[in-house]
Amino acid sequence: MRTWSIRCMTLLGLMFSLPSMASQHQGFVGIGGVNNDPFLKRHMAAAGYEFRPQSNLSLNVDVHYSPDRGEADWKPLVKELITEAHVSPDISRINYAGRFGLTVFPVNFAASNIETKVGFGTKIGLVNTTDDLEALDSAESDDRAVVTQHQMHPCFGFVLSGEVWSGSTGGRIRMDQMAYIEIVNATTLEMKNNSVVMVDLMRKF
């Protein structure tokens, strides 16, 4: 019984000592966009910080920004709906988002000076959106539309990522989900599920 207790204490000691032995800090910048929006072409820039207490675990925070380019963001479908079908599509733009996340990397392969990681995780935070009143065929004098034109939503999502490292510099492809519930025209609740693909440049420090 005493031997078993000693073994457990030793194992716990190793577990708590691993983070301090392998912990690292890193930052990243990235570009990409939303790839499942049928109405808008949404480009994004991102920056973030990660703390990795172990090589297979990441605690991270990120900020995403997407510029509003007006009608230049419209896909051909929007113009067809408005001019030909006389239908007002529900168009909502992501302006920026800030989130906290946790990612684990169950796949880790190293060869020579190259290290490859594949991971998955989850993120929560806030996202700011703006409704396109022109596409909604709502004037700025329409109080019902204006009151929910700019909104801040709690958001959540899952993330898949693949990383390649060489020394302290790495690259990553990240498939990210930004899901939230939006109020349209102050009357309708609508679930938004944006799929975001980003390419990140990472640096350990």
PDB file of C-alpha atoms in Angstrom:
ATOM      1  CA  MET A   1       0.000   0.000   0.000  1.00  0.00           C
ATOM      2  CA  ARG A   2       2.859   2.341   0.865  1.00  0.00           C
ATOM      3  CA  THR A   3       4.630   1.473  -2.399  1.00  0.00           C
ATOM      4  CA  TRP A   4       1.462   2.286  -4.361  1.00  0.00           C
ATOM      5  CA  SER A   5       1.158   5.660  -2.597  1.00  0.00           C
ATOM      6  CA  ILE A   6       4.771   6.504  -3.409  1.00  0.00           C
ATOM      7  CA  ARG A   7       4.211   5.620  -7.057  1.00  0.00           C
ATOM      8  CA  CYS A   8       1.089   7.830  -7.223  1.00  0.00           C
ATOM      9  CA  MET A   9       2.898  10.743  -5.625  1.00  0.00           C
ATOM     10  CA  THR A  10       5.791  10.316  -8.062  1.00  0.00           C
ATOM     11  CA  LEU A  11       3.414  10.268 -11.034  1.00  0.00           C
ATOM     12  CA  LEU A  12       1.612  13.394  -9.812  1.00  0.00           C
ATOM     13  CA  GLY A  13       4.947  15.111  -9.299  1.00  0.00           C
ATOM     14  CA  LEU A  14       5.981  14.331 -12.877  1.00  0.00           C
ATOM     15  CA  MET A  15       2.658  15.596 -14.236  1.00  0.00           C
ATOM     16  CA  PHE A  16       2.986  18.922 -12.416  1.00  0.00           C
ATOM     17  CA  SER A  17       6.637  19.307 -13.373  1.00  0.00           C
ATOM     18  CA  LEU A  18       6.068  18.762 -17.116  1.00  0.00           C
ATOM     19  CA  PRO A  19       4.429  22.153 -17.794  1.00  0.00           C
ATOM     20  CA  SER A  20       7.341  24.090 -16.314  1.00  0.00           C
ATOM     21  CA  MET A  21       9.826  21.976 -18.291  1.00  0.00           C
ATOM     22  CA  ALA A  22       8.127  22.345 -21.656  1.00  0.00           C
ATOM     23  CA  SER A  23       6.072  25.551 -21.403  1.00  0.00           C
ATOM     24  CA  GLN A  24       6.414  28.183 -24.106  1.00  0.00           C
ATOM     25  CA  HIS A  25       4.900  31.464 -25.242  1.00  0.00           C
ATOM     26  CA  GLN A  26       4.135  32.331 -28.831  1.00  0.00           C
ATOM     27  CA  GLY A  27       2.323  34.873 -30.952  1.00  0.00           C
ATOM     28  CA  PHE A  28       0.759  34.696 -34.377  1.00  0.00           C
ATOM     29  CA  VAL A  29      -0.681  36.780 -37.196  1.00  0.00           C
ATOM     30  CA  GLY A  30      -2.900  35.445 -39.954  1.00  0.00           C
ATOM     31  CA  ILE A  31      -5.060  36.136 -42.986  1.00  0.00           C
ATOM     32  CA  GLY A  32      -8.095  34.333 -44.365  1.00  0.00           C
ATOM     33  CA  GLY A  33     -11.841  34.675 -44.524  1.00  0.00           C
ATOM     34  CA  VAL A  34     -15.322  33.196 -44.226  1.00  0.00           C
ATOM     35  CA  ASN A  35     -15.798  30.406 -46.764  1.00  0.00           C
ATOM     36  CA  ASN A  36     -19.460  29.441 -46.321  1.00  0.00           C
ATOM     37  CA  ASP A  37     -21.276  32.782 -46.688  1.00  0.00           C
ATOM     38  CA  PRO A  38     -23.473  32.608 -49.833  1.00  0.00           C
ATOM     39  CA  PHE A  39     -23.927  36.387 -49.944  1.00  0.00           C
ATOM     40  CA  LEU A  40     -20.650  38.039 -48.949  1.00  0.00           C
ATOM     41  CA  LYS A  41     -16.928  37.802 -49.627  1.00  0.00           C
ATOM     42  CA  ARG A  42     -15.487  38.321 -46.152  1.00  0.00           C
ATOM     43  CA  HIS A  43     -11.718  38.713 -45.770  1.00  0.00           C
ATOM     44  CA  MET A  44     -10.122  38.627 -42.323  1.00  0.00           C
ATOM     45  CA  ALA A  45      -6.914  39.462 -40.517  1.00  0.00           C
ATOM     46  CA  ALA A  46      -6.062  37.963 -37.142  1.00  0.00           C
ATOM     47  CA  ALA A  47      -3.530  38.219 -34.339  1.00  0.00           C
ATOM     48  CA  GLY A  48      -3.183  36.314 -31.124  1.00  0.00           C
ATOM     49  CA  TYR A  49      -1.154  34.990 -28.234  1.00  0.00           C
ATOM     50  CA  GLU A  50      -0.756  31.407 -27.008  1.00  0.00           C
ATOM     51  CA  PHE A  51       0.601  29.883 -23.835  1.00  0.00           C
ATOM     52  CA  ARG A  52       1.536  26.228 -24.117  1.00  0.00           C
ATOM     53  CA  PRO A  53       2.155  24.686 -20.693  1.00  0.00           C
ATOM     54  CA  GLN A  54       2.939  21.466 -22.539  1.00  0.00           C
ATOM     55  CA  SER A  55       3.795  20.790 -26.154  1.00  0.00           C
ATOM     56  CA  ASN A  56       0.395  19.173 -26.744  1.00  0.00           C
ATOM     57  CA  LEU A  57      -1.790  21.837 -25.058  1.00  0.00           C
ATOM     58  CA  SER A  58      -2.505  25.469 -25.995  1.00  0.00           C
ATOM     59  CA  LEU A  59      -4.332  28.176 -24.063  1.00  0.00           C
ATOM     60  CA  ASN A  60      -4.920  31.018 -26.505  1.00  0.00           C
ATOM     61  CA  VAL A  61      -6.561  34.368 -27.133  1.00  0.00           C
ATOM     62  CA  ASP A  62      -7.167  35.905 -30.551  1.00  0.00           C
ATOM     63  CA  VAL A  63      -8.666  38.926 -32.283  1.00  0.00           C
ATOM     64  CA  HIS A  64     -10.124  38.845 -35.819  1.00  0.00           C
ATOM     65  CA  TYR A  65     -10.940  41.897 -37.937  1.00  0.00           C
ATOM     66  CA  SER A  66     -12.874  42.059 -41.217  1.00  0.00           C
ATOM     67  CA  PRO A  67     -13.113  45.359 -43.176  1.00  0.00           C
ATOM     68  CA  ASP A  68     -16.499  46.562 -44.460  1.00  0.00           C
ATOM     69  CA  ARG A  69     -16.150  47.199 -48.202  1.00  0.00           C
ATOM     70  CA  GLY A  70     -19.814  47.896 -48.855  1.00  0.00           C
ATOM     71  CA  GLU A  71     -21.189  46.504 -52.111  1.00  0.00           C
ATOM     72  CA  ALA A  72     -17.704  45.274 -53.033  1.00  0.00           C
ATOM     73  CA  ASP A  73     -18.329  42.482 -50.531  1.00  0.00           C
ATOM     74  CA  TRP A  74     -21.471  41.329 -52.345  1.00  0.00           C
ATOM     75  CA  LYS A  75     -21.355  38.092 -54.274  1.00  0.00           C
ATOM     76  CA  PRO A  76     -23.204  37.887 -57.642  1.00  0.00           C
ATOM     77  CA  LEU A  77     -26.119  36.104 -55.956  1.00  0.00           C
ATOM     78  CA  VAL A  78     -26.957  39.218 -53.919  1.00  0.00           C
ATOM     79  CA  LYS A  79     -27.274  41.442 -56.987  1.00  0.00           C
ATOM     80  CA  GLU A  80     -29.423  38.834 -58.716  1.00  0.00           C
ATOM     81  CA  LEU A  81     -31.777  38.564 -55.752  1.00  0.00           C
ATOM     82  CA  ILE A  82     -32.141  42.331 -55.364  1.00  0.00           C
ATOM     83  CA  THR A  83     -32.344  43.447 -59.011  1.00  0.00           C
ATOM     84  CA  GLU A  84     -34.021  40.445 -60.655  1.00  0.00           C
ATOM     85  CA  ALA A  85     -35.988  38.575 -58.003  1.00  0.00           C
ATOM     86  CA  HIS A  86     -36.710  41.673 -55.872  1.00  0.00           C
ATOM     87  CA  VAL A  87     -35.847  39.697 -52.738  1.00  0.00           C
ATOM     88  CA  SER A  88     -34.101  41.281 -49.752  1.00  0.00           C
ATOM     89  CA  PRO A  89     -31.481  38.854 -48.431  1.00  0.00           C
ATOM     90  CA  ASP A  90     -30.480  38.901 -44.780  1.00  0.00           C
ATOM     91  CA  ILE A  91     -26.865  40.102 -44.919  1.00  0.00           C
ATOM     92  CA  SER A  92     -24.846  40.464 -41.747  1.00  0.00           C
ATOM     93  CA  ARG A  93     -21.146  41.308 -41.687  1.00  0.00           C
ATOM     94  CA  ILE A  94     -18.670  40.214 -39.037  1.00  0.00           C
ATOM     95  CA  ASN A  95     -16.654  43.295 -38.082  1.00  0.00           C
ATOM     96  CA  TYR A  96     -14.418  41.903 -35.377  1.00  0.00           C
ATOM     97  CA  ALA A  97     -14.258  39.120 -32.831  1.00  0.00           C
ATOM     98  CA  GLY A  98     -12.292  38.382 -29.686  1.00  0.00           C
ATOM     99  CA  ARG A  99     -12.097  34.896 -28.202  1.00  0.00           C
ATOM    100  CA  PHE A 100     -10.422  32.628 -25.676  1.00  0.00           C
ATOM    101  CA  GLY A 101      -9.658  29.036 -26.584  1.00  0.00           C
ATOM    102  CA  LEU A 102      -8.181  25.701 -25.622  1.00  0.00           C
ATOM    103  CA  THR A 103      -6.551  23.381 -28.157  1.00  0.00           C
ATOM    104  CA  VAL A 104      -5.035  19.926 -27.734  1.00  0.00           C
ATOM    105  CA  PHE A 105      -2.608  18.279 -30.156  1.00  0.00           C
ATOM    106  CA  PRO A 106      -2.956  14.480 -30.079  1.00  0.00           C
ATOM    107  CA  VAL A 107      -0.838  14.103 -33.236  1.00  0.00           C
ATOM    108  CA  ASN A 108       2.776  15.228 -32.982  1.00  0.00           C
ATOM    109  CA  PHE A 109       5.485  14.088 -35.395  1.00  0.00           C
ATOM    110  CA  ALA A 110       9.083  15.303 -35.473  1.00  0.00           C
ATOM    111  CA  ALA A 111      11.747  14.534 -38.072  1.00  0.00           C
ATOM    112  CA  SER A 112      15.108  16.288 -38.174  1.00  0.00           C
ATOM    113  CA  ASN A 113      14.399  20.006 -37.530  1.00  0.00           C
ATOM    114  CA  ILE A 114      10.762  19.830 -38.695  1.00  0.00           C
ATOM    115  CA  GLU A 115       7.880  19.280 -36.287  1.00  0.00           C
ATOM    116  CA  THR A 116       4.274  18.672 -37.387  1.00  0.00           C
ATOM    117  CA  LYS A 117       1.215  18.928 -35.155  1.00  0.00           C
ATOM    118  CA  VAL A 118      -2.497  18.321 -35.693  1.00  0.00           C
ATOM    119  CA  GLY A 119      -4.961  19.522 -33.094  1.00  0.00           C
ATOM    120  CA  PHE A 120      -8.552  20.389 -32.249  1.00  0.00           C
ATOM    121  CA  GLY A 121     -10.209  22.568 -29.660  1.00  0.00           C
ATOM    122  CA  THR A 122     -12.962  24.974 -28.729  1.00  0.00           C
ATOM    123  CA  LYS A 123     -13.282  28.761 -28.401  1.00  0.00           C
ATOM    124  CA  ILE A 124     -15.684  31.205 -26.767  1.00  0.00           C
ATOM    125  CA  GLY A 125     -15.884  34.980 -26.924  1.00  0.00           C
ATOM    126  CA  LEU A 126     -17.686  37.934 -28.496  1.00  0.00           C
ATOM    127  CA  VAL A 127     -18.344  38.896 -32.112  1.00  0.00           C
ATOM    128  CA  ASN A 128     -19.504  42.274 -33.438  1.00  0.00           C
ATOM    129  CA  THR A 129     -21.726  42.381 -36.545  1.00  0.00           C
ATOM    130  CA  THR A 130     -23.430  44.942 -38.775  1.00  0.00           C
ATOM    131  CA  ASP A 131     -26.587  44.352 -40.843  1.00  0.00           C
ATOM    132  CA  ASP A 132     -26.525  45.600 -44.441  1.00  0.00           C
ATOM    133  CA  LEU A 133     -29.615  47.845 -44.486  1.00  0.00           C
ATOM    134  CA  GLU A 134     -29.325  48.431 -48.223  1.00  0.00           C
ATOM    135  CA  ALA A 135     -29.562  44.725 -48.963  1.00  0.00           C
ATOM    136  CA  LEU A 136     -32.362  44.378 -46.406  1.00  0.00           C
ATOM    137  CA  ASP A 137     -34.202  47.203 -48.205  1.00  0.00           C
ATOM    138  CA  SER A 138     -34.457  49.108 -44.927  1.00  0.00           C
ATOM    139  CA  ALA A 139     -33.838  52.831 -44.725  1.00  0.00           C
ATOM    140  CA  GLU A 140     -31.857  54.355 -41.873  1.00  0.00           C
ATOM    141  CA  SER A 141     -35.111  55.959 -40.752  1.00  0.00           C
ATOM    142  CA  ASP A 142     -36.569  52.493 -40.104  1.00  0.00           C
ATOM    143  CA  ASP A 143     -36.206  52.337 -36.322  1.00  0.00           C
ATOM    144  CA  ARG A 144     -36.913  48.621 -36.170  1.00  0.00           C
ATOM    145  CA  ALA A 145     -34.001  47.824 -38.485  1.00  0.00           C
ATOM    146  CA  VAL A 146     -31.625  50.447 -37.103  1.00  0.00           C
ATOM    147  CA  VAL A 147     -31.978  49.326 -33.486  1.00  0.00           C
ATOM    148  CA  THR A 148     -30.352  45.961 -34.323  1.00  0.00           C
ATOM    149  CA  GLN A 149     -28.083  47.101 -37.158  1.00  0.00           C
ATOM    150  CA  HIS A 150     -24.998  46.907 -34.928  1.00  0.00           C
ATOM    151  CA  GLN A 151     -24.860  44.016 -32.491  1.00  0.00           C
ATOM    152  CA  MET A 152     -22.487  42.268 -30.105  1.00  0.00           C
ATOM    153  CA  HIS A 153     -23.039  38.528 -29.666  1.00  0.00           C
ATOM    154  CA  PRO A 154     -21.597  35.789 -27.465  1.00  0.00           C
ATOM    155  CA  CYS A 155     -20.009  33.273 -29.818  1.00  0.00           C
ATOM    156  CA  PHE A 156     -18.630  29.769 -29.605  1.00  0.00           C
ATOM    157  CA  GLY A 157     -17.057  27.288 -31.947  1.00  0.00           C
ATOM    158  CA  PHE A 158     -14.672  24.456 -32.641  1.00  0.00           C
ATOM    159  CA  VAL A 159     -11.297  24.631 -34.336  1.00  0.00           C
ATOM    160  CA  LEU A 160      -9.108  22.213 -36.300  1.00  0.00           C
ATOM    161  CA  SER A 161      -5.497  23.127 -36.968  1.00  0.00           C
ATOM    162  CA  GLY A 162      -2.407  21.735 -38.625  1.00  0.00           C
ATOM    163  CA  GLU A 163       1.007  23.178 -37.786  1.00  0.00           C
ATOM    164  CA  VAL A 164       4.510  22.841 -39.211  1.00  0.00           C
ATOM    165  CA  TRP A 165       7.450  24.151 -37.162  1.00  0.00           C
ATOM    166  CA  SER A 166      11.102  24.725 -37.958  1.00  0.00           C
ATOM    167  CA  GLY A 167      12.909  25.970 -34.881  1.00  0.00           C
ATOM    168  CA  SER A 168      11.032  28.918 -33.357  1.00  0.00           C
ATOM    169  CA  THR A 169       9.024  29.755 -36.514  1.00  0.00           C
ATOM    170  CA  GLY A 170       5.935  27.930 -37.718  1.00  0.00           C
ATOM    171  CA  GLY A 171       3.036  28.012 -40.145  1.00  0.00           C
ATOM    172  CA  ARG A 172      -0.516  26.875 -39.567  1.00  0.00           C
ATOM    173  CA  ILE A 173      -3.752  26.229 -41.430  1.00  0.00           C
ATOM    174  CA  ARG A 174      -6.705  26.750 -39.124  1.00  0.00           C
ATOM    175  CA  MET A 175     -10.346  25.845 -39.778  1.00  0.00           C
ATOM    176  CA  ASP A 176     -12.404  27.864 -37.332  1.00  0.00           C
ATOM    177  CA  GLN A 177     -16.090  28.069 -36.435  1.00  0.00           C
ATOM    178  CA  MET A 178     -17.822  31.275 -35.319  1.00  0.00           C
ATOM    179  CA  ALA A 179     -21.383  30.499 -34.261  1.00  0.00           C
ATOM    180  CA  TYR A 180     -23.785  32.978 -32.681  1.00  0.00           C
ATOM    181  CA  ILE A 181     -27.469  33.971 -32.559  1.00  0.00           C
ATOM    182  CA  GLU A 182     -28.410  37.223 -34.269  1.00  0.00           C
ATOM    183  CA  ILE A 183     -31.535  39.411 -34.106  1.00  0.00           C
ATOM    184  CA  VAL A 184     -32.758  40.437 -37.567  1.00  0.00           C
ATOM    185  CA  ASN A 185     -34.951  43.547 -37.935  1.00  0.00           C
ATOM    186  CA  ALA A 186     -35.464  43.517 -34.154  1.00  0.00           C
ATOM    187  CA  THR A 187     -37.974  40.670 -34.524  1.00  0.00           C
ATOM    188  CA  THR A 188     -36.341  37.449 -35.719  1.00  0.00           C
ATOM    189  CA  LEU A 189     -33.709  35.269 -34.082  1.00  0.00           C
ATOM    190  CA  GLU A 190     -31.362  33.622 -36.543  1.00  0.00           C
ATOM    191  CA  MET A 191     -28.513  31.172 -35.953  1.00  0.00           C
ATOM    192  CA  LYS A 192     -25.310  32.099 -37.771  1.00  0.00           C
ATOM    193  CA  ASN A 193     -22.624  29.458 -38.255  1.00  0.00           C
ATOM    194  CA  ASN A 194     -19.594  30.938 -40.007  1.00  0.00           C
ATOM    195  CA  SER A 195     -16.792  28.685 -41.199  1.00  0.00           C
ATOM    196  CA  VAL A 196     -13.487  30.561 -41.209  1.00  0.00           C
ATOM    197  CA  VAL A 197     -10.251  29.375 -42.822  1.00  0.00           C
ATOM    198  CA  MET A 198      -7.052  31.146 -41.750  1.00  0.00           C
ATOM    199  CA  VAL A 199      -3.355  30.829 -42.589  1.00  0.00           C
ATOM    200  CA  ASP A 200      -1.172  31.853 -39.629  1.00  0.00           C
ATOM    201  CA  LEU A 201       2.489  32.718 -39.194  1.00  0.00           C
ATOM    202  CA  MET A 202       3.666  31.784 -35.677  1.00  0.00           C
ATOM    203  CA  ARG A 203       6.702  32.704 -33.622  1.00  0.00           C
ATOM    204  CA  LYS A 204       7.919  31.416 -30.266  1.00  0.00           C
ATOM    205  CA  PHE A 205       9.391  33.892 -27.795  1.00  0.00           C
TER     206      PHE A 205
END
